[in-house]
Amino acid sequence: MEEILFDGFVIFSPSLNYLFQILKFKNTKSSKGFSKLLCFIIMLTHTLRIFFWFTEKYKFTLLIQSFLVIVIQFYLIYLCIKYKEKEIKYNIIPNENNGNINATNKIKNGLSKIKNIINIKFMKNLNNAMEYYKIYFFIVFLLSIFNLSMKDNYFYSNIIVYGSIFLEMICSLVQIVEIYRTKTQKNISKIMVLLWLLGNVLKAYYNIYNKCPIQLIIGAYLQVFLNVVLISELIYYYLKDMTLINNENISITQDNANKFNIEGNCDNSVENQ
C-alpha cells in the first residue's frame, strides 16, 4: 500500500507546479511573463523520455508521469495564448519600451547559444495553440520513425535520453540566467522553486531505489544541482534587496533627523532675535 501511495505521489508531484500556474492564469486573467516556448521544451523533454522507455525499459510509474506532464503542458499553452489574446483585446499588455521584457526576449538575451539550436523567432510568431500542437506531433511522428528503426541501437538510445536531460536543463538555466541578468528575485515564485527542488530530490531517490537507468539518475542529480544554484541565487538577491531597503530606510531616517534639527535651529534663532 505504501509503495502504491509513493508511486502515486511520484506521478503527480511534477504537476503541482503547473497547477499553481494554471490557477494564476485563471485568477489574473493574464499570461504575462509566461513562456510558451518553455512549455514546448518541457513537452519535448518528456516525449524523449517516453521514447527512451521503448529502448530501455524503466519504472512504468515514470512513464505515466511523463504522459501527465505533457497533457498539462498542452493545456498551459492553450491558456497562455487564450489570456494573451484577452490582454491584447483590452490593451493591458505593456509596451516593450517601458522596460518590461516578455519571456521570449528573456530567453533570447540570456541564452544566445541556445538560440542557434532552437529558432526562437519562429516559435515567437506562433499565436495559435493548434500551431504548437501540429509542430509537436510532427516531431513525435519523426521520432516514432527513428524509434521503430533504431530502438535497439545503443547510440540512438543515449542520444534521446541525454537530449531529454539537456532540454530539461535549459528550463532551469533560463531561470538562473534571467535572475543573474536582472539582478532581482522578485519575478519568480519561491514556492514553485521549492517544489521543483522537492520533486527533483524525490525523483533522484526514486530512480536510485528502483534501479532505473544510470542516465535518468544523472539527469535527476543535475536538476537537483541546478535547483540548488537557483535557490542560492534567490537567497543572495533577496538578502541584497533587504540590505538596500534597510540602507534606504536609514538614509530616510537620517534625512528626516537632519531636517528636524535644521528646523529646530531656525526656530531657536527666531526666538533669540
PDB file of C-alpha atoms in Angstrom:
ATOM      1  CA  MET A   1       0.000   0.000   0.000  1.00  0.00           C
ATOM      2  CA  GLU A   2       2.815   2.391   0.900  1.00  0.00           C
ATOM      3  CA  GLU A   3       4.531   1.652  -2.398  1.00  0.00           C
ATOM      4  CA  ILE A   4       1.336   2.457  -4.330  1.00  0.00           C
ATOM      5  CA  LEU A   5       0.971   5.775  -2.493  1.00  0.00           C
ATOM      6  CA  PHE A   6       4.629   6.589  -3.146  1.00  0.00           C
ATOM      7  CA  ASP A   7       4.222   5.788  -6.846  1.00  0.00           C
ATOM      8  CA  GLY A   8       1.129   7.984  -6.974  1.00  0.00           C
ATOM      9  CA  PHE A   9       3.000  10.873  -5.389  1.00  0.00           C
ATOM     10  CA  VAL A  10       5.839  10.468  -7.900  1.00  0.00           C
ATOM     11  CA  ILE A  11       3.344  10.570 -10.777  1.00  0.00           C
ATOM     12  CA  PHE A  12       1.555  13.731  -9.648  1.00  0.00           C
ATOM     13  CA  SER A  13       4.303  15.701  -7.853  1.00  0.00           C
ATOM     14  CA  PRO A  14       5.799  17.347 -11.008  1.00  0.00           C
ATOM     15  CA  SER A  15       2.329  18.567 -11.947  1.00  0.00           C
ATOM     16  CA  LEU A  16       1.867  20.573  -8.727  1.00  0.00           C
ATOM     17  CA  ASN A  17       3.995  23.454 -10.053  1.00  0.00           C
ATOM     18  CA  TYR A  18       1.926  23.674 -13.200  1.00  0.00           C
ATOM     19  CA  LEU A  19      -1.345  23.610 -11.273  1.00  0.00           C
ATOM     20  CA  PHE A  20      -0.211  26.755  -9.444  1.00  0.00           C
ATOM     21  CA  GLN A  21       0.453  28.371 -12.826  1.00  0.00           C
ATOM     22  CA  ILE A  22      -2.981  27.347 -14.115  1.00  0.00           C
ATOM     23  CA  LEU A  23      -4.640  28.876 -11.055  1.00  0.00           C
ATOM     24  CA  LYS A  24      -2.618  32.062 -11.535  1.00  0.00           C
ATOM     25  CA  PHE A  25      -3.812  32.332 -15.151  1.00  0.00           C
ATOM     26  CA  LYS A  26      -7.427  31.922 -14.138  1.00  0.00           C
ATOM     27  CA  ASN A  27      -7.200  34.368 -11.225  1.00  0.00           C
ATOM     28  CA  THR A  28      -5.294  37.144 -13.017  1.00  0.00           C
ATOM     29  CA  LYS A  29      -6.770  36.564 -16.488  1.00  0.00           C
ATOM     30  CA  SER A  30      -3.269  37.222 -17.777  1.00  0.00           C
ATOM     31  CA  SER A  31      -0.351  35.161 -19.087  1.00  0.00           C
ATOM     32  CA  LYS A  32       2.145  37.996 -18.826  1.00  0.00           C
ATOM     33  CA  GLY A  33       5.731  36.785 -18.371  1.00  0.00           C
ATOM     34  CA  PHE A  34       4.923  33.167 -19.153  1.00  0.00           C
ATOM     35  CA  SER A  35       6.834  31.412 -21.932  1.00  0.00           C
ATOM     36  CA  LYS A  36       5.047  29.098 -24.352  1.00  0.00           C
ATOM     37  CA  LEU A  37       8.470  28.088 -25.616  1.00  0.00           C
ATOM     38  CA  LEU A  38       9.428  26.677 -22.216  1.00  0.00           C
ATOM     39  CA  CYS A  39       6.195  24.671 -22.206  1.00  0.00           C
ATOM     40  CA  PHE A  40       7.126  23.314 -25.612  1.00  0.00           C
ATOM     41  CA  ILE A  41      10.622  22.395 -24.398  1.00  0.00           C
ATOM     42  CA  ILE A  42       9.149  20.565 -21.384  1.00  0.00           C
ATOM     43  CA  MET A  43       6.836  18.652 -23.724  1.00  0.00           C
ATOM     44  CA  LEU A  44       9.817  17.584 -25.852  1.00  0.00           C
ATOM     45  CA  THR A  45      11.792  16.645 -22.734  1.00  0.00           C
ATOM     46  CA  HIS A  46       9.164  14.184 -21.558  1.00  0.00           C
ATOM     47  CA  THR A  47       8.462  12.973 -25.081  1.00  0.00           C
ATOM     48  CA  LEU A  48      12.095  11.944 -25.477  1.00  0.00           C
ATOM     49  CA  ARG A  49      11.873  10.221 -22.103  1.00  0.00           C
ATOM     50  CA  ILE A  50       8.844   8.273 -23.298  1.00  0.00           C
ATOM     51  CA  PHE A  51      10.691   7.135 -26.421  1.00  0.00           C
ATOM     52  CA  PHE A  52      13.646   6.166 -24.230  1.00  0.00           C
ATOM     53  CA  TRP A  53      11.311   3.829 -22.315  1.00  0.00           C
ATOM     54  CA  PHE A  54      10.813   1.820 -25.517  1.00  0.00           C
ATOM     55  CA  THR A  55      14.576   1.409 -25.954  1.00  0.00           C
ATOM     56  CA  GLU A  56      15.393   0.687 -22.308  1.00  0.00           C
ATOM     57  CA  LYS A  57      12.529  -0.200 -20.007  1.00  0.00           C
ATOM     58  CA  TYR A  58      12.431   1.618 -16.688  1.00  0.00           C
ATOM     59  CA  LYS A  59       9.803   2.072 -13.973  1.00  0.00           C
ATOM     60  CA  PHE A  60       6.331   2.342 -15.548  1.00  0.00           C
ATOM     61  CA  THR A  61       5.403   4.996 -12.973  1.00  0.00           C
ATOM     62  CA  LEU A  62       7.857   7.423 -14.556  1.00  0.00           C
ATOM     63  CA  LEU A  63       6.344   6.759 -17.967  1.00  0.00           C
ATOM     64  CA  ILE A  64       2.881   7.713 -16.692  1.00  0.00           C
ATOM     65  CA  GLN A  65       4.403  10.806 -15.072  1.00  0.00           C
ATOM     66  CA  SER A  66       5.783  11.948 -18.448  1.00  0.00           C
ATOM     67  CA  PHE A  67       2.418  11.484 -20.182  1.00  0.00           C
ATOM     68  CA  LEU A  68       0.697  13.536 -17.470  1.00  0.00           C
ATOM     69  CA  VAL A  69       3.214  16.376 -17.711  1.00  0.00           C
ATOM     70  CA  ILE A  70       2.782  16.539 -21.494  1.00  0.00           C
ATOM     71  CA  VAL A  71      -1.007  16.772 -21.170  1.00  0.00           C
ATOM     72  CA  ILE A  72      -0.663  19.634 -18.673  1.00  0.00           C
ATOM     73  CA  GLN A  73       1.776  21.472 -20.971  1.00  0.00           C
ATOM     74  CA  PHE A  74      -0.786  21.200 -23.772  1.00  0.00           C
ATOM     75  CA  TYR A  75      -3.326  22.880 -21.519  1.00  0.00           C
ATOM     76  CA  LEU A  76      -0.866  25.544 -20.352  1.00  0.00           C
ATOM     77  CA  ILE A  77      -0.060  26.551 -23.929  1.00  0.00           C
ATOM     78  CA  TYR A  78      -3.771  26.834 -24.629  1.00  0.00           C
ATOM     79  CA  LEU A  79      -4.344  29.022 -21.542  1.00  0.00           C
ATOM     80  CA  CYS A  80      -1.274  31.139 -22.247  1.00  0.00           C
ATOM     81  CA  ILE A  81      -2.491  32.028 -25.731  1.00  0.00           C
ATOM     82  CA  LYS A  82      -6.085  32.431 -24.563  1.00  0.00           C
ATOM     83  CA  TYR A  83      -5.234  35.020 -21.908  1.00  0.00           C
ATOM     84  CA  LYS A  84      -2.634  36.657 -24.148  1.00  0.00           C
ATOM     85  CA  GLU A  85      -5.423  37.364 -26.635  1.00  0.00           C
ATOM     86  CA  LYS A  86      -7.532  38.891 -23.846  1.00  0.00           C
ATOM     87  CA  GLU A  87      -4.627  41.156 -22.870  1.00  0.00           C
ATOM     88  CA  ILE A  88      -4.372  42.368 -26.459  1.00  0.00           C
ATOM     89  CA  LYS A  89      -8.145  42.899 -26.677  1.00  0.00           C
ATOM     90  CA  TYR A  90      -8.264  45.063 -23.552  1.00  0.00           C
ATOM     91  CA  ASN A  91      -4.901  46.739 -24.193  1.00  0.00           C
ATOM     92  CA  ILE A  92      -3.372  45.628 -20.918  1.00  0.00           C
ATOM     93  CA  ILE A  93      -0.097  44.455 -22.401  1.00  0.00           C
ATOM     94  CA  PRO A  94       2.646  46.943 -21.520  1.00  0.00           C
ATOM     95  CA  ASN A  95       4.695  48.397 -24.343  1.00  0.00           C
ATOM     96  CA  GLU A  96       8.144  46.822 -24.624  1.00  0.00           C
ATOM     97  CA  ASN A  97       9.668  50.304 -24.479  1.00  0.00           C
ATOM     98  CA  ASN A  98       8.699  50.701 -20.827  1.00  0.00           C
ATOM     99  CA  GLY A  99      11.347  48.220 -19.743  1.00  0.00           C
ATOM    100  CA  ASN A 100       9.134  45.158 -19.444  1.00  0.00           C
ATOM    101  CA  ILE A 101      10.585  42.213 -21.301  1.00  0.00           C
ATOM    102  CA  ASN A 102       8.497  39.225 -22.274  1.00  0.00           C
ATOM    103  CA  ALA A 103       9.624  35.680 -21.592  1.00  0.00           C
ATOM    104  CA  THR A 104      10.738  35.013 -25.153  1.00  0.00           C
ATOM    105  CA  ASN A 105      13.040  38.048 -25.191  1.00  0.00           C
ATOM    106  CA  LYS A 106      14.430  36.982 -21.827  1.00  0.00           C
ATOM    107  CA  ILE A 107      15.425  33.639 -23.297  1.00  0.00           C
ATOM    108  CA  LYS A 108      16.918  35.324 -26.370  1.00  0.00           C
ATOM    109  CA  ASN A 109      19.010  37.705 -24.253  1.00  0.00           C
ATOM    110  CA  GLY A 110      20.056  35.161 -21.658  1.00  0.00           C
ATOM    111  CA  LEU A 111      20.775  32.121 -23.832  1.00  0.00           C
ATOM    112  CA  SER A 112      22.207  33.305 -27.129  1.00  0.00           C
ATOM    113  CA  LYS A 113      23.859  29.968 -27.829  1.00  0.00           C
ATOM    114  CA  ILE A 114      20.635  28.066 -27.378  1.00  0.00           C
ATOM    115  CA  LYS A 115      19.031  30.499 -29.824  1.00  0.00           C
ATOM    116  CA  ASN A 116      21.139  28.897 -32.556  1.00  0.00           C
ATOM    117  CA  ILE A 117      19.668  25.488 -31.747  1.00  0.00           C
ATOM    118  CA  ILE A 118      16.026  26.494 -31.409  1.00  0.00           C
ATOM    119  CA  ASN A 119      14.559  29.050 -33.811  1.00  0.00           C
ATOM    120  CA  ILE A 120      13.018  31.301 -31.189  1.00  0.00           C
ATOM    121  CA  LYS A 121      11.813  33.932 -33.651  1.00  0.00           C
ATOM    122  CA  PHE A 122       9.783  31.310 -35.452  1.00  0.00           C
ATOM    123  CA  MET A 123       8.270  29.996 -32.206  1.00  0.00           C
ATOM    124  CA  LYS A 124       7.555  33.554 -31.065  1.00  0.00           C
ATOM    125  CA  ASN A 125       5.280  34.187 -34.040  1.00  0.00           C
ATOM    126  CA  LEU A 126       3.033  31.228 -33.266  1.00  0.00           C
ATOM    127  CA  ASN A 127      -0.142  32.745 -31.851  1.00  0.00           C
ATOM    128  CA  ASN A 128      -2.401  29.730 -32.062  1.00  0.00           C
ATOM    129  CA  ALA A 129      -2.249  26.708 -29.765  1.00  0.00           C
ATOM    130  CA  MET A 130      -3.024  24.399 -32.677  1.00  0.00           C
ATOM    131  CA  GLU A 131       0.185  25.535 -34.417  1.00  0.00           C
ATOM    132  CA  TYR A 132       2.211  24.368 -31.430  1.00  0.00           C
ATOM    133  CA  TYR A 133       0.334  21.088 -31.359  1.00  0.00           C
ATOM    134  CA  LYS A 134       0.956  20.466 -35.083  1.00  0.00           C
ATOM    135  CA  ILE A 135       4.686  21.074 -34.703  1.00  0.00           C
ATOM    136  CA  TYR A 136       4.789  18.832 -31.652  1.00  0.00           C
ATOM    137  CA  PHE A 137       3.000  15.931 -33.348  1.00  0.00           C
ATOM    138  CA  PHE A 138       5.198  16.314 -36.422  1.00  0.00           C
ATOM    139  CA  ILE A 139       8.270  15.917 -34.172  1.00  0.00           C
ATOM    140  CA  VAL A 140       6.620  12.914 -32.490  1.00  0.00           C
ATOM    141  CA  PHE A 141       5.995  11.396 -35.920  1.00  0.00           C
ATOM    142  CA  LEU A 142       9.662  11.766 -36.887  1.00  0.00           C
ATOM    143  CA  LEU A 143      10.820  10.344 -33.551  1.00  0.00           C
ATOM    144  CA  SER A 144       8.456   7.392 -33.999  1.00  0.00           C
ATOM    145  CA  ILE A 145      10.098   6.536 -37.316  1.00  0.00           C
ATOM    146  CA  PHE A 146      13.564   6.717 -35.781  1.00  0.00           C
ATOM    147  CA  ASN A 147      12.435   4.742 -32.759  1.00  0.00           C
ATOM    148  CA  LEU A 148      10.973   1.929 -34.833  1.00  0.00           C
ATOM    149  CA  SER A 149      14.103   1.573 -36.918  1.00  0.00           C
ATOM    150  CA  MET A 150      16.762   2.141 -34.235  1.00  0.00           C
ATOM    151  CA  LYS A 151      15.228   1.287 -30.859  1.00  0.00           C
ATOM    152  CA  ASP A 152      17.838  -1.437 -30.320  1.00  0.00           C
ATOM    153  CA  ASN A 153      20.691   0.909 -31.184  1.00  0.00           C
ATOM    154  CA  TYR A 154      22.660   1.814 -28.051  1.00  0.00           C
ATOM    155  CA  PHE A 155      23.951   5.059 -29.577  1.00  0.00           C
ATOM    156  CA  TYR A 156      20.438   6.211 -30.529  1.00  0.00           C
ATOM    157  CA  SER A 157      19.124   5.305 -27.076  1.00  0.00           C
ATOM    158  CA  ASN A 158      21.736   7.511 -25.434  1.00  0.00           C
ATOM    159  CA  ILE A 159      21.075  10.385 -27.823  1.00  0.00           C
ATOM    160  CA  ILE A 160      17.387  10.608 -26.921  1.00  0.00           C
ATOM    161  CA  VAL A 161      17.863  10.257 -23.168  1.00  0.00           C
ATOM    162  CA  TYR A 162      20.708  12.780 -22.972  1.00  0.00           C
ATOM    163  CA  GLY A 163      18.743  15.038 -25.301  1.00  0.00           C
ATOM    164  CA  SER A 164      15.937  14.875 -22.757  1.00  0.00           C
ATOM    165  CA  ILE A 165      18.345  15.759 -19.950  1.00  0.00           C
ATOM    166  CA  PHE A 166      19.766  18.673 -21.951  1.00  0.00           C
ATOM    167  CA  LEU A 167      16.329  20.125 -22.695  1.00  0.00           C
ATOM    168  CA  GLU A 168      15.324  19.781 -19.050  1.00  0.00           C
ATOM    169  CA  MET A 169      18.451  21.648 -18.027  1.00  0.00           C
ATOM    170  CA  ILE A 170      17.537  24.505 -20.373  1.00  0.00           C
ATOM    171  CA  CYS A 171      14.374  25.184 -18.369  1.00  0.00           C
ATOM    172  CA  SER A 172      16.397  25.682 -15.188  1.00  0.00           C
ATOM    173  CA  LEU A 173      19.221  27.566 -16.901  1.00  0.00           C
ATOM    174  CA  VAL A 174      16.741  30.082 -18.333  1.00  0.00           C
ATOM    175  CA  GLN A 175      15.654  30.999 -14.793  1.00  0.00           C
ATOM    176  CA  ILE A 176      19.222  31.112 -13.473  1.00  0.00           C
ATOM    177  CA  VAL A 177      20.468  33.338 -16.310  1.00  0.00           C
ATOM    178  CA  GLU A 178      17.441  35.616 -16.124  1.00  0.00           C
ATOM    179  CA  ILE A 179      17.823  36.219 -12.367  1.00  0.00           C
ATOM    180  CA  TYR A 180      21.525  36.934 -12.848  1.00  0.00           C
ATOM    181  CA  ARG A 181      20.770  39.316 -15.738  1.00  0.00           C
ATOM    182  CA  THR A 182      18.017  41.280 -13.968  1.00  0.00           C
ATOM    183  CA  LYS A 183      19.698  41.135 -10.538  1.00  0.00           C
ATOM    184  CA  THR A 184      16.346  40.547  -8.850  1.00  0.00           C
ATOM    185  CA  GLN A 185      14.463  37.662  -7.292  1.00  0.00           C
ATOM    186  CA  LYS A 186      11.001  39.261  -7.391  1.00  0.00           C
ATOM    187  CA  ASN A 187       9.840  37.781 -10.702  1.00  0.00           C
ATOM    188  CA  ILE A 188       9.912  34.118  -9.733  1.00  0.00           C
ATOM    189  CA  SER A 189       7.729  32.164  -7.319  1.00  0.00           C
ATOM    190  CA  LYS A 190       9.682  30.869  -4.320  1.00  0.00           C
ATOM    191  CA  ILE A 191       7.062  28.172  -3.686  1.00  0.00           C
ATOM    192  CA  MET A 192       7.454  26.845  -7.228  1.00  0.00           C
ATOM    193  CA  VAL A 193      11.236  26.699  -6.901  1.00  0.00           C
ATOM    194  CA  LEU A 194      10.979  24.787  -3.627  1.00  0.00           C
ATOM    195  CA  LEU A 195       8.518  22.379  -5.251  1.00  0.00           C
ATOM    196  CA  TRP A 196      10.948  21.894  -8.149  1.00  0.00           C
ATOM    197  CA  LEU A 197      13.712  21.037  -5.699  1.00  0.00           C
ATOM    198  CA  LEU A 198      11.476  18.689  -3.707  1.00  0.00           C
ATOM    199  CA  GLY A 199      10.292  16.963  -6.885  1.00  0.00           C
ATOM    200  CA  ASN A 200      13.807  16.506  -8.245  1.00  0.00           C
ATOM    201  CA  VAL A 201      15.177  15.201  -4.944  1.00  0.00           C
ATOM    202  CA  LEU A 202      12.288  12.747  -4.855  1.00  0.00           C
ATOM    203  CA  LYS A 203      12.937  11.778  -8.471  1.00  0.00           C
ATOM    204  CA  ALA A 204      16.638  11.163  -7.790  1.00  0.00           C
ATOM    205  CA  TYR A 205      15.820   8.976  -4.788  1.00  0.00           C
ATOM    206  CA  TYR A 206      13.103   7.117  -6.708  1.00  0.00           C
ATOM    207  CA  ASN A 207      15.430   6.410  -9.653  1.00  0.00           C
ATOM    208  CA  ILE A 208      18.112   5.012  -7.376  1.00  0.00           C
ATOM    209  CA  TYR A 209      15.659   2.998  -5.263  1.00  0.00           C
ATOM    210  CA  ASN A 210      14.109   1.375  -8.336  1.00  0.00           C
ATOM    211  CA  LYS A 211      17.469   0.885 -10.096  1.00  0.00           C
ATOM    212  CA  CYS A 212      16.480   2.970 -13.095  1.00  0.00           C
ATOM    213  CA  PRO A 213      18.960   3.521 -15.958  1.00  0.00           C
ATOM    214  CA  ILE A 214      22.017   5.487 -14.930  1.00  0.00           C
ATOM    215  CA  GLN A 215      21.163   8.246 -17.427  1.00  0.00           C
ATOM    216  CA  LEU A 216      17.948   9.074 -15.547  1.00  0.00           C
ATOM    217  CA  ILE A 217      19.816   9.167 -12.249  1.00  0.00           C
ATOM    218  CA  ILE A 218      22.425  11.539 -13.712  1.00  0.00           C
ATOM    219  CA  GLY A 219      19.667  13.749 -15.093  1.00  0.00           C
ATOM    220  CA  ALA A 220      17.891  13.911 -11.728  1.00  0.00           C
ATOM    221  CA  TYR A 221      21.086  14.878  -9.891  1.00  0.00           C
ATOM    222  CA  LEU A 222      21.876  17.564 -12.459  1.00  0.00           C
ATOM    223  CA  GLN A 223      18.421  19.038 -11.905  1.00  0.00           C
ATOM    224  CA  VAL A 224      18.896  18.994  -8.129  1.00  0.00           C
ATOM    225  CA  PHE A 225      22.216  20.799  -8.594  1.00  0.00           C
ATOM    226  CA  LEU A 226      20.630  23.467 -10.822  1.00  0.00           C
ATOM    227  CA  ASN A 227      17.769  23.883  -8.343  1.00  0.00           C
ATOM    228  CA  VAL A 228      20.276  24.463  -5.542  1.00  0.00           C
ATOM    229  CA  VAL A 229      22.071  27.066  -7.694  1.00  0.00           C
ATOM    230  CA  LEU A 230      18.732  28.755  -8.398  1.00  0.00           C
ATOM    231  CA  ILE A 231      17.754  28.826  -4.719  1.00  0.00           C
ATOM    232  CA  SER A 232      21.202  30.171  -3.789  1.00  0.00           C
ATOM    233  CA  GLU A 233      20.698  32.944  -6.333  1.00  0.00           C
ATOM    234  CA  LEU A 234      17.277  33.768  -4.896  1.00  0.00           C
ATOM    235  CA  ILE A 235      18.674  33.930  -1.358  1.00  0.00           C
ATOM    236  CA  TYR A 236      21.599  36.109  -2.463  1.00  0.00           C
ATOM    237  CA  TYR A 237      19.446  38.672  -4.265  1.00  0.00           C
ATOM    238  CA  TYR A 238      16.813  38.590  -1.525  1.00  0.00           C
ATOM    239  CA  LEU A 239      19.433  39.471   1.081  1.00  0.00           C
ATOM    240  CA  LYS A 240      20.839  42.116  -1.265  1.00  0.00           C
ATOM    241  CA  ASP A 241      17.388  43.647  -1.733  1.00  0.00           C
ATOM    242  CA  MET A 242      16.785  43.654   2.024  1.00  0.00           C
ATOM    243  CA  THR A 243      20.141  45.358   2.584  1.00  0.00           C
ATOM    244  CA  LEU A 244      19.254  48.069   0.059  1.00  0.00           C
ATOM    245  CA  ILE A 245      15.850  48.581   1.690  1.00  0.00           C
ATOM    246  CA  ASN A 246      17.450  48.867   5.146  1.00  0.00           C
ATOM    247  CA  ASN A 247      20.046  51.340   3.847  1.00  0.00           C
ATOM    248  CA  GLU A 248      17.305  53.411   2.219  1.00  0.00           C
ATOM    249  CA  ASN A 249      15.307  53.429   5.458  1.00  0.00           C
ATOM    250  CA  ILE A 250      18.379  54.503   7.431  1.00  0.00           C
ATOM    251  CA  SER A 251      19.083  57.226   4.882  1.00  0.00           C
ATOM    252  CA  ILE A 252      15.479  58.497   5.055  1.00  0.00           C
ATOM    253  CA  THR A 253      15.612  58.472   8.868  1.00  0.00           C
ATOM    254  CA  GLN A 254      18.856  60.434   8.873  1.00  0.00           C
ATOM    255  CA  ASP A 255      17.482  62.946   6.363  1.00  0.00           C
ATOM    256  CA  ASN A 256      14.380  63.445   8.498  1.00  0.00           C
ATOM    257  CA  ALA A 257      16.514  63.868  11.594  1.00  0.00           C
ATOM    258  CA  ASN A 258      18.748  66.438   9.860  1.00  0.00           C
ATOM    259  CA  LYS A 259      15.694  68.270   8.587  1.00  0.00           C
ATOM    260  CA  PHE A 260      14.225  68.307  12.086  1.00  0.00           C
ATOM    261  CA  ASN A 261      17.496  69.662  13.535  1.00  0.00           C
ATOM    262  CA  ILE A 262      17.689  72.385  10.897  1.00  0.00           C
ATOM    263  CA  GLU A 263      14.104  73.437  11.558  1.00  0.00           C
ATOM    264  CA  GLY A 264      14.783  73.410  15.293  1.00  0.00           C
ATOM    265  CA  ASN A 265      17.861  75.621  14.883  1.00  0.00           C
ATOM    266  CA  CYS A 266      15.872  78.067  12.748  1.00  0.00           C
ATOM    267  CA  ASP A 267      13.162  78.277  15.404  1.00  0.00           C
ATOM    268  CA  ASN A 268      15.750  78.954  18.098  1.00  0.00           C
ATOM    269  CA  SER A 269      17.319  81.715  16.017  1.00  0.00           C
ATOM    270  CA  VAL A 270      13.961  83.377  15.536  1.00  0.00           C
ATOM    271  CA  GLU A 271      13.228  83.243  19.281  1.00  0.00           C
ATOM    272  CA  ASN A 272      16.628  84.723  20.110  1.00  0.00           C
ATOM    273  CA  GLN A 273      16.018  87.621  17.770  1.00  0.00           C
TER     274      GLN A 273
END
